mmCIF file of C-alpha atoms in Angstrom:
data_model
loop_
_atom_site.group_PDB
_atom_site.id
_atom_site.type_symbol
_atom_site.label_atom_id
_atom_site.label_comp_id
_atom_site.label_asym_id
_atom_site.label_seq_id
_atom_site.Cartn_x
_atom_site.Cartn_y
_atom_site.Cartn_z
ATOM 1 C CA UNK A 1 -34.030 -51.134 95.461
ATOM 2 C CA UNK A 2 -33.752 -52.409 91.523
ATOM 3 C CA UNK A 3 -34.496 -49.508 88.884
ATOM 4 C CA UNK A 4 -37.801 -50.618 87.072
ATOM 5 C CA UNK A 5 -36.652 -49.907 83.269
ATOM 6 C CA UNK A 6 -38.999 -49.458 80.314
ATOM 7 C CA UNK A 7 -42.534 -47.994 79.949
ATOM 8 C CA UNK A 8 -45.145 -50.054 82.027
ATOM 9 C CA UNK A 9 -47.572 -51.019 79.176
ATOM 10 C CA UNK A 10 -44.429 -53.179 77.398
ATOM 11 C CA UNK A 11 -44.659 -56.583 76.651
ATOM 12 C CA UNK A 12 -41.254 -56.809 77.095
ATOM 13 C CA UNK A 13 -39.403 -54.005 78.984
ATOM 14 C CA UNK A 14 -36.296 -52.996 77.562
ATOM 15 C CA UNK A 15 -33.603 -52.287 80.133
ATOM 16 C CA UNK A 16 -30.212 -51.351 79.563
ATOM 17 C CA UNK A 17 -28.361 -54.766 79.376
ATOM 18 C CA UNK A 18 -31.113 -55.854 76.437
ATOM 19 C CA UNK A 19 -30.569 -52.610 75.046
ATOM 20 C CA UNK A 20 -26.789 -53.002 74.525
ATOM 21 C CA UNK A 21 -27.984 -56.443 73.472
ATOM 22 C CA UNK A 22 -30.191 -55.130 71.137
ATOM 23 C CA UNK A 23 -27.507 -52.521 70.025
ATOM 24 C CA UNK A 24 -25.666 -55.058 69.061
ATOM 25 C CA UNK A 25 -27.343 -57.862 67.216
ATOM 26 C CA UNK A 26 -28.555 -54.836 64.885
ATOM 27 C CA UNK A 27 -24.602 -54.016 64.129
ATOM 28 C CA UNK A 28 -23.764 -57.559 63.650
ATOM 29 C CA UNK A 29 -26.859 -57.829 61.329
ATOM 30 C CA UNK A 30 -26.007 -54.657 59.495
ATOM 31 C CA UNK A 31 -22.585 -56.162 58.921
ATOM 32 C CA UNK A 32 -24.070 -59.401 57.344
ATOM 33 C CA UNK A 33 -25.593 -57.400 54.619
ATOM 34 C CA UNK A 34 -22.915 -54.871 54.027
ATOM 35 C CA UNK A 35 -19.791 -56.897 54.356
ATOM 36 C CA UNK A 36 -18.880 -57.432 50.978
ATOM 37 C CA UNK A 37 -18.895 -53.726 49.910
ATOM 38 C CA UNK A 38 -16.141 -53.684 52.616
ATOM 39 C CA UNK A 39 -13.749 -56.168 51.626
ATOM 40 C CA UNK A 40 -12.828 -57.930 47.955
ATOM 41 C CA UNK A 41 -15.539 -60.386 46.988
ATOM 42 C CA UNK A 42 -15.605 -62.599 43.792
ATOM 43 C CA UNK A 43 -18.792 -63.235 42.253
ATOM 44 C CA UNK A 44 -20.458 -66.404 42.057
ATOM 45 C CA UNK A 45 -23.803 -68.185 41.261
ATOM 46 C CA UNK A 46 -23.985 -69.872 44.843
ATOM 47 C CA UNK A 47 -24.761 -66.341 46.441
ATOM 48 C CA UNK A 48 -24.902 -67.059 50.100
ATOM 49 C CA UNK A 49 -25.255 -70.892 49.858
ATOM 50 C CA UNK A 50 -22.201 -72.059 51.498
ATOM 51 C CA UNK A 51 -22.158 -69.604 54.380
ATOM 52 C CA UNK A 52 -25.996 -69.150 54.798
ATOM 53 C CA UNK A 53 -26.603 -71.967 57.482
ATOM 54 C CA UNK A 54 -23.371 -70.947 59.521
ATOM 55 C CA UNK A 55 -25.228 -67.100 59.797
ATOM 56 C CA UNK A 56 -28.333 -68.732 60.446
ATOM 57 C CA UNK A 57 -26.417 -70.549 63.469
ATOM 58 C CA UNK A 58 -25.391 -67.021 64.498
ATOM 59 C CA UNK A 59 -28.800 -65.181 64.424
ATOM 60 C CA UNK A 60 -30.419 -67.998 66.864
ATOM 61 C CA UNK A 61 -27.970 -67.720 69.143
ATOM 62 C CA UNK A 62 -28.392 -64.028 69.386
ATOM 63 C CA UNK A 63 -31.771 -64.112 69.630
ATOM 64 C CA UNK A 64 -31.907 -66.806 72.521
ATOM 65 C CA UNK A 65 -29.614 -63.899 74.172
ATOM 66 C CA UNK A 66 -31.616 -61.305 73.897
ATOM 67 C CA UNK A 67 -34.448 -63.494 75.317
ATOM 68 C CA UNK A 68 -32.556 -64.406 78.447
ATOM 69 C CA UNK A 69 -31.342 -61.015 79.021
ATOM 70 C CA UNK A 70 -35.316 -59.688 78.980
ATOM 71 C CA UNK A 71 -35.910 -62.330 81.287
ATOM 72 C CA UNK A 72 -33.387 -61.791 83.902
ATOM 73 C CA UNK A 73 -33.802 -58.334 84.022
ATOM 74 C CA UNK A 74 -37.852 -59.155 84.431
ATOM 75 C CA UNK A 75 -38.674 -57.789 81.115
ATOM 76 C CA UNK A 76 -40.095 -60.805 79.718
ATOM 77 C CA UNK A 77 -42.815 -63.016 81.223
ATOM 78 C CA UNK A 78 -45.473 -65.783 80.435
ATOM 79 C CA UNK A 79 -47.729 -63.429 79.367
ATOM 80 C CA UNK A 80 -45.505 -61.954 76.777
ATOM 81 C CA UNK A 81 -44.564 -65.187 75.761
ATOM 82 C CA UNK A 82 -48.386 -66.344 75.576
ATOM 83 C CA UNK A 83 -49.344 -63.019 73.384
ATOM 84 C CA UNK A 84 -45.586 -63.535 71.348
ATOM 85 C CA UNK A 85 -46.512 -67.126 70.392
ATOM 86 C CA UNK A 86 -50.356 -65.640 69.454
ATOM 87 C CA UNK A 87 -48.934 -63.172 67.342
ATOM 88 C CA UNK A 88 -46.299 -65.406 65.905
ATOM 89 C CA UNK A 89 -48.922 -67.785 64.733
ATOM 90 C CA UNK A 90 -51.086 -65.091 63.012
ATOM 91 C CA UNK A 91 -48.280 -63.440 61.349
ATOM 92 C CA UNK A 92 -47.265 -66.942 59.904
ATOM 93 C CA UNK A 93 -51.092 -67.574 58.707
ATOM 94 C CA UNK A 94 -51.501 -64.171 57.001
ATOM 95 C CA UNK A 95 -48.044 -64.497 54.859
ATOM 96 C CA UNK A 96 -49.340 -67.264 52.957
ATOM 97 C CA UNK A 97 -52.369 -64.876 51.617
ATOM 98 C CA UNK A 98 -49.571 -63.000 50.009
ATOM 99 C CA UNK A 99 -46.583 -64.915 49.674
ATOM 100 C CA UNK A 100 -44.744 -61.834 48.267
ATOM 101 C CA UNK A 101 -46.776 -61.944 44.612
ATOM 102 C CA UNK A 102 -45.910 -58.987 43.237
ATOM 103 C CA UNK A 103 -44.882 -56.894 46.585
ATOM 104 C CA UNK A 104 -47.994 -58.523 48.490
ATOM 105 C CA UNK A 105 -46.600 -58.782 51.706
ATOM 106 C CA UNK A 106 -49.489 -59.166 54.149
ATOM 107 C CA UNK A 107 -47.488 -60.025 57.440
ATOM 108 C CA UNK A 108 -45.563 -56.687 57.742
ATOM 109 C CA UNK A 109 -48.514 -54.593 58.984
ATOM 110 C CA UNK A 110 -49.491 -56.731 62.140
ATOM 111 C CA UNK A 111 -45.819 -56.495 62.773
ATOM 112 C CA UNK A 112 -45.988 -52.810 62.777
ATOM 113 C CA UNK A 113 -49.030 -52.069 64.932
ATOM 114 C CA UNK A 114 -48.096 -55.102 67.392
ATOM 115 C CA UNK A 115 -44.846 -53.320 67.539
ATOM 116 C CA UNK A 116 -46.421 -50.100 68.194
ATOM 117 C CA UNK A 117 -48.705 -51.124 71.144
ATOM 118 C CA UNK A 118 -45.930 -53.970 72.499
ATOM 119 C CA UNK A 119 -42.712 -51.858 72.206
ATOM 120 C CA UNK A 120 -39.247 -51.857 70.753
ATOM 121 C CA UNK A 121 -38.079 -55.401 72.280
ATOM 122 C CA UNK A 122 -41.025 -57.028 71.643
ATOM 123 C CA UNK A 123 -41.383 -56.180 68.049
ATOM 124 C CA UNK A 124 -37.673 -57.491 67.468
ATOM 125 C CA UNK A 125 -38.527 -60.820 68.801
ATOM 126 C CA UNK A 126 -41.956 -60.775 66.796
ATOM 127 C CA UNK A 127 -39.979 -59.930 63.824
ATOM 128 C CA UNK A 128 -37.715 -62.962 64.181
ATOM 129 C CA UNK A 129 -40.114 -65.446 65.539
ATOM 130 C CA UNK A 130 -42.937 -64.850 62.623
ATOM 131 C CA UNK A 131 -40.451 -64.920 59.610
ATOM 132 C CA UNK A 132 -39.103 -68.038 61.204
ATOM 133 C CA UNK A 133 -42.921 -69.488 61.675
ATOM 134 C CA UNK A 134 -44.088 -68.374 58.413
ATOM 135 C CA UNK A 135 -40.990 -69.636 56.546
ATOM 136 C CA UNK A 136 -41.469 -73.248 57.951
ATOM 137 C CA UNK A 137 -45.303 -72.892 57.115
ATOM 138 C CA UNK A 138 -44.901 -72.084 53.537
ATOM 139 C CA UNK A 139 -41.405 -74.092 52.815
ATOM 140 C CA UNK A 140 -39.916 -71.032 52.429
ATOM 141 C CA UNK A 141 -36.341 -72.192 54.505
ATOM 142 C CA UNK A 142 -33.555 -70.719 52.413
ATOM 143 C CA UNK A 143 -30.459 -68.971 52.606
ATOM 144 C CA UNK A 144 -32.642 -65.566 52.196
ATOM 145 C CA UNK A 145 -34.234 -66.507 55.757
ATOM 146 C CA UNK A 146 -31.627 -65.299 58.408
ATOM 147 C CA UNK A 147 -31.782 -62.082 56.620
ATOM 148 C CA UNK A 148 -35.393 -61.767 56.279
ATOM 149 C CA UNK A 149 -35.757 -62.306 59.926
ATOM 150 C CA UNK A 150 -33.134 -59.373 60.829
ATOM 151 C CA UNK A 151 -35.060 -57.051 58.575
ATOM 152 C CA UNK A 152 -38.244 -57.975 60.173
ATOM 153 C CA UNK A 153 -37.019 -57.657 63.650
ATOM 154 C CA UNK A 154 -35.711 -54.104 62.711
ATOM 155 C CA UNK A 155 -39.435 -53.404 61.157
ATOM 156 C CA UNK A 156 -40.950 -54.113 64.744
ATOM 157 C CA UNK A 157 -38.574 -52.424 66.890
ATOM 158 C CA UNK A 158 -38.604 -49.352 64.723
ATOM 159 C CA UNK A 159 -42.715 -49.054 65.020
ATOM 160 C CA UNK A 160 -42.110 -49.387 69.000
ATOM 161 C CA UNK A 161 -39.324 -46.672 69.192
ATOM 162 C CA UNK A 162 -41.587 -44.177 66.884
ATOM 163 C CA UNK A 163 -42.973 -41.078 69.328
ATOM 164 C CA UNK A 164 -45.815 -42.210 71.857
ATOM 165 C CA UNK A 165 -47.600 -38.997 72.349
ATOM 166 C CA UNK A 166 -48.924 -39.154 68.463
ATOM 167 C CA UNK A 167 -52.665 -40.464 68.917
ATOM 168 C CA UNK A 168 -55.544 -40.797 66.801
ATOM 169 C CA UNK A 169 -55.589 -40.197 63.186
ATOM 170 C CA UNK A 170 -52.125 -38.535 63.525
ATOM 171 C CA UNK A 171 -50.938 -41.878 64.635
ATOM 172 C CA UNK A 172 -52.523 -44.148 61.743
ATOM 173 C CA UNK A 173 -50.976 -41.519 59.256
ATOM 174 C CA UNK A 174 -47.706 -41.992 60.979
ATOM 175 C CA UNK A 175 -47.945 -45.669 60.842
ATOM 176 C CA UNK A 176 -48.740 -45.484 57.274
ATOM 177 C CA UNK A 177 -45.890 -43.666 56.415
ATOM 178 C CA UNK A 178 -43.518 -45.796 58.370
ATOM 179 C CA UNK A 179 -44.871 -48.680 56.782
ATOM 180 C CA UNK A 180 -44.253 -47.237 53.129
ATOM 181 C CA UNK A 181 -40.880 -46.535 54.326
ATOM 182 C CA UNK A 182 -39.796 -49.957 55.645
ATOM 183 C CA UNK A 183 -41.564 -51.297 52.725
ATOM 184 C CA UNK A 184 -38.514 -49.657 50.318
ATOM 185 C CA UNK A 185 -35.941 -50.451 53.142
ATOM 186 C CA UNK A 186 -36.743 -54.108 53.608
ATOM 187 C CA UNK A 187 -36.588 -54.195 49.768
ATOM 188 C CA UNK A 188 -33.433 -52.582 49.311
ATOM 189 C CA UNK A 189 -31.685 -54.550 51.793
ATOM 190 C CA UNK A 190 -32.873 -57.657 50.498
ATOM 191 C CA UNK A 191 -31.388 -57.013 47.581
ATOM 192 C CA UNK A 192 -27.938 -56.290 49.223
ATOM 193 C CA UNK A 193 -27.510 -59.539 50.597
ATOM 194 C CA UNK A 194 -27.222 -61.390 47.203
ATOM 195 C CA UNK A 195 -26.476 -58.680 44.380
ATOM 196 C CA UNK A 196 -22.498 -58.669 45.401
ATOM 197 C CA UNK A 197 -22.723 -62.229 44.208
ATOM 198 C CA UNK A 198 -24.131 -62.607 40.722
ATOM 199 C CA UNK A 199 -22.688 -61.487 37.466
ATOM 200 C CA UNK A 200 -23.261 -59.800 34.450
ATOM 201 C CA UNK A 201 -26.551 -57.728 35.657
ATOM 202 C CA UNK A 202 -27.804 -55.800 32.880
ATOM 203 C CA UNK A 203 -31.605 -54.616 31.889
ATOM 204 C CA UNK A 204 -32.340 -53.481 28.503
ATOM 205 C CA UNK A 205 -33.715 -49.904 29.597
ATOM 206 C CA UNK A 206 -30.064 -48.716 30.970
ATOM 207 C CA UNK A 207 -26.690 -49.017 29.201
ATOM 208 C CA UNK A 208 -24.243 -50.535 31.176
ATOM 209 C CA UNK A 209 -23.496 -53.446 33.490
ATOM 210 C CA UNK A 210 -25.231 -52.570 36.864
ATOM 211 C CA UNK A 211 -23.137 -55.695 38.692
ATOM 212 C CA UNK A 212 -20.829 -55.719 41.531
ATOM 213 C CA UNK A 213 -16.942 -54.802 40.634
ATOM 214 C CA UNK A 214 -14.671 -56.637 42.780
ATOM 215 C CA UNK A 215 -11.922 -54.147 43.807
ATOM 216 C CA UNK A 216 -14.175 -50.677 42.666
ATOM 217 C CA UNK A 217 -14.433 -48.381 45.603
ATOM 218 C CA UNK A 218 -17.470 -48.599 48.110
ATOM 219 C CA UNK A 219 -19.223 -45.304 46.228
ATOM 220 C CA UNK A 220 -18.955 -46.946 43.117
ATOM 221 C CA UNK A 221 -20.636 -50.337 44.052
ATOM 222 C CA UNK A 222 -23.011 -48.527 45.909
ATOM 223 C CA UNK A 223 -24.077 -46.173 43.272
ATOM 224 C CA UNK A 224 -24.331 -49.545 40.931
ATOM 225 C CA UNK A 225 -26.227 -51.035 43.819
ATOM 226 C CA UNK A 226 -29.066 -48.213 44.112
ATOM 227 C CA UNK A 227 -29.237 -48.000 40.436
ATOM 228 C CA UNK A 228 -30.042 -52.231 40.082
ATOM 229 C CA UNK A 229 -32.479 -51.774 43.416
ATOM 230 C CA UNK A 230 -34.312 -48.883 41.283
ATOM 231 C CA UNK A 231 -34.594 -50.653 38.157
ATOM 232 C CA UNK A 232 -35.380 -54.538 38.989
ATOM 233 C CA UNK A 233 -37.255 -53.788 42.421
ATOM 234 C CA UNK A 234 -38.315 -50.554 43.475
ATOM 235 C CA UNK A 235 -41.223 -49.896 41.344
ATOM 236 C CA UNK A 236 -42.630 -53.225 41.245
ATOM 237 C CA UNK A 237 -42.110 -55.548 44.355
ATOM 238 C CA UNK A 238 -41.247 -52.927 46.737
ATOM 239 C CA UNK A 239 -44.302 -50.642 45.670
ATOM 240 C CA UNK A 240 -46.596 -53.379 46.193
ATOM 241 C CA UNK A 241 -45.258 -53.847 49.605
ATOM 242 C CA UNK A 242 -45.601 -50.323 50.641
ATOM 243 C CA UNK A 243 -49.152 -50.256 48.908
ATOM 244 C CA UNK A 244 -50.356 -53.177 50.816
ATOM 245 C CA UNK A 245 -49.139 -52.062 54.242
ATOM 246 C CA UNK A 246 -51.135 -48.402 53.389
ATOM 247 C CA UNK A 247 -53.953 -50.294 52.646
ATOM 248 C CA UNK A 248 -53.952 -52.680 55.574
ATOM 249 C CA UNK A 249 -52.894 -50.181 58.025
ATOM 250 C CA UNK A 250 -55.626 -47.577 57.140
ATOM 251 C CA UNK A 251 -58.479 -50.274 56.851
ATOM 252 C CA UNK A 252 -57.627 -52.650 59.729
ATOM 253 C CA UNK A 253 -55.297 -50.206 62.026
ATOM 254 C CA UNK A 254 -57.782 -48.517 64.416
ATOM 255 C CA UNK A 255 -59.654 -51.763 65.088
ATOM 256 C CA UNK A 256 -56.153 -53.753 65.542
ATOM 257 C CA UNK A 257 -54.509 -51.240 67.683
ATOM 258 C CA UNK A 258 -57.859 -50.987 69.400
ATOM 259 C CA UNK A 259 -57.692 -54.901 70.297
ATOM 260 C CA UNK A 260 -54.155 -54.943 71.198
ATOM 261 C CA UNK A 261 -54.443 -52.397 73.265
ATOM 262 C CA UNK A 262 -56.960 -53.981 75.047
ATOM 263 C CA UNK A 263 -55.159 -57.445 75.618
ATOM 264 C CA UNK A 264 -52.179 -55.610 76.560
ATOM 265 C CA UNK A 265 -54.740 -53.719 79.720
ATOM 266 C CA UNK A 266 -55.999 -56.508 80.702
ATOM 267 C CA UNK A 267 -52.504 -58.700 80.844
ATOM 268 C CA UNK A 268 -51.227 -55.847 82.858
ATOM 269 C CA UNK A 269 -47.739 -56.452 81.235
ATOM 270 C CA UNK A 270 -45.186 -56.026 84.099
ATOM 271 C CA UNK A 271 -47.663 -55.329 86.890
ATOM 272 C CA UNK A 272 -47.122 -57.750 89.872
ATOM 273 C CA UNK A 273 -49.444 -59.356 91.969
ATOM 274 C CA UNK A 274 -49.932 -58.496 95.549
ATOM 275 C CA UNK A 275 -51.843 -60.287 98.843
ATOM 276 C CA UNK A 276 -53.796 -58.775 101.520
ATOM 277 C CA UNK A 277 -56.305 -60.236 103.911
ATOM 278 C CA UNK A 278 -59.847 -59.831 104.419
ATOM 279 C CA UNK A 279 -61.080 -56.966 106.508
ATOM 280 C CA UNK A 280 -64.834 -57.378 107.976
ATOM 281 C CA UNK A 281 -66.600 -56.110 105.055
ATOM 282 C CA UNK A 282 -65.377 -58.517 102.904
ATOM 283 C CA UNK A 283 -63.091 -56.294 101.093
ATOM 284 C CA UNK A 284 -59.122 -57.348 101.066
ATOM 285 C CA UNK A 285 -56.496 -55.531 102.603
ATOM 286 C CA UNK A 286 -53.543 -54.297 101.048
ATOM 287 C CA UNK A 287 -50.259 -55.619 100.754
ATOM 288 C CA UNK A 288 -48.669 -57.019 104.361
ATOM 289 C CA UNK A 289 -52.385 -56.530 105.563
ATOM 290 C CA UNK A 290 -51.938 -52.630 105.509
ATOM 291 C CA UNK A 291 -55.173 -50.672 104.916
ATOM 292 C CA UNK A 292 -55.757 -49.440 101.298
#
């Protein structure tokens, strides 16, 4: 008999094959960010412009592979696809409310809550589809989009991997803490995608340049990058994002979690329908006509 992998309440139940694909996609995605630190790269003003379309074309097939792997394992049904479409549309509509101004990002709190309720696999796919849909809606398609999609996918997946036994106020506190951490990690990674390709980075309140230096060791360049991030985005954009996540999860989290869980129970993800015959009292017998 085929083994049933994953939790019964997961919208996308991750089996061994799809887990392996998720791991490979994550490793490949991480290399998209850190490869300039591992090789000699000459800074240029074009940033990732020339190679971004090829990266984008590489990310989308990988996403399709994940979906196909889930479908082949029985991990994603029409109900899960419908839920994915609804939440992607909601996130796409929420994002223009903040549009990243001063770090106000209204898309991530819903991604965290949905990943928490529907599981890591669903959270990963929702992160990709949400950012793609919102980019189309806000004309935000550019060389940064593939990197935003991957970061958001990791945020949704990580939310689905948080401990399940924590409930109530402790769960909200855990999600707030997670929202703060991923807000800063998102800023860190999104800085890393373009930092090696800009030159002459200096700030008036720091002595010395903080640009990428081709040929220097990984640790020296990494130190410059961390200083660059701390001075240019941590106290501003990233903190604004962390505050937005905190307020949204505290204020809307309990109600949204209850709504999503109610929808999950009614959808009965992973439950197969059974058919029986009517009995004289009008009730239905169990599968194959056996009495319940």
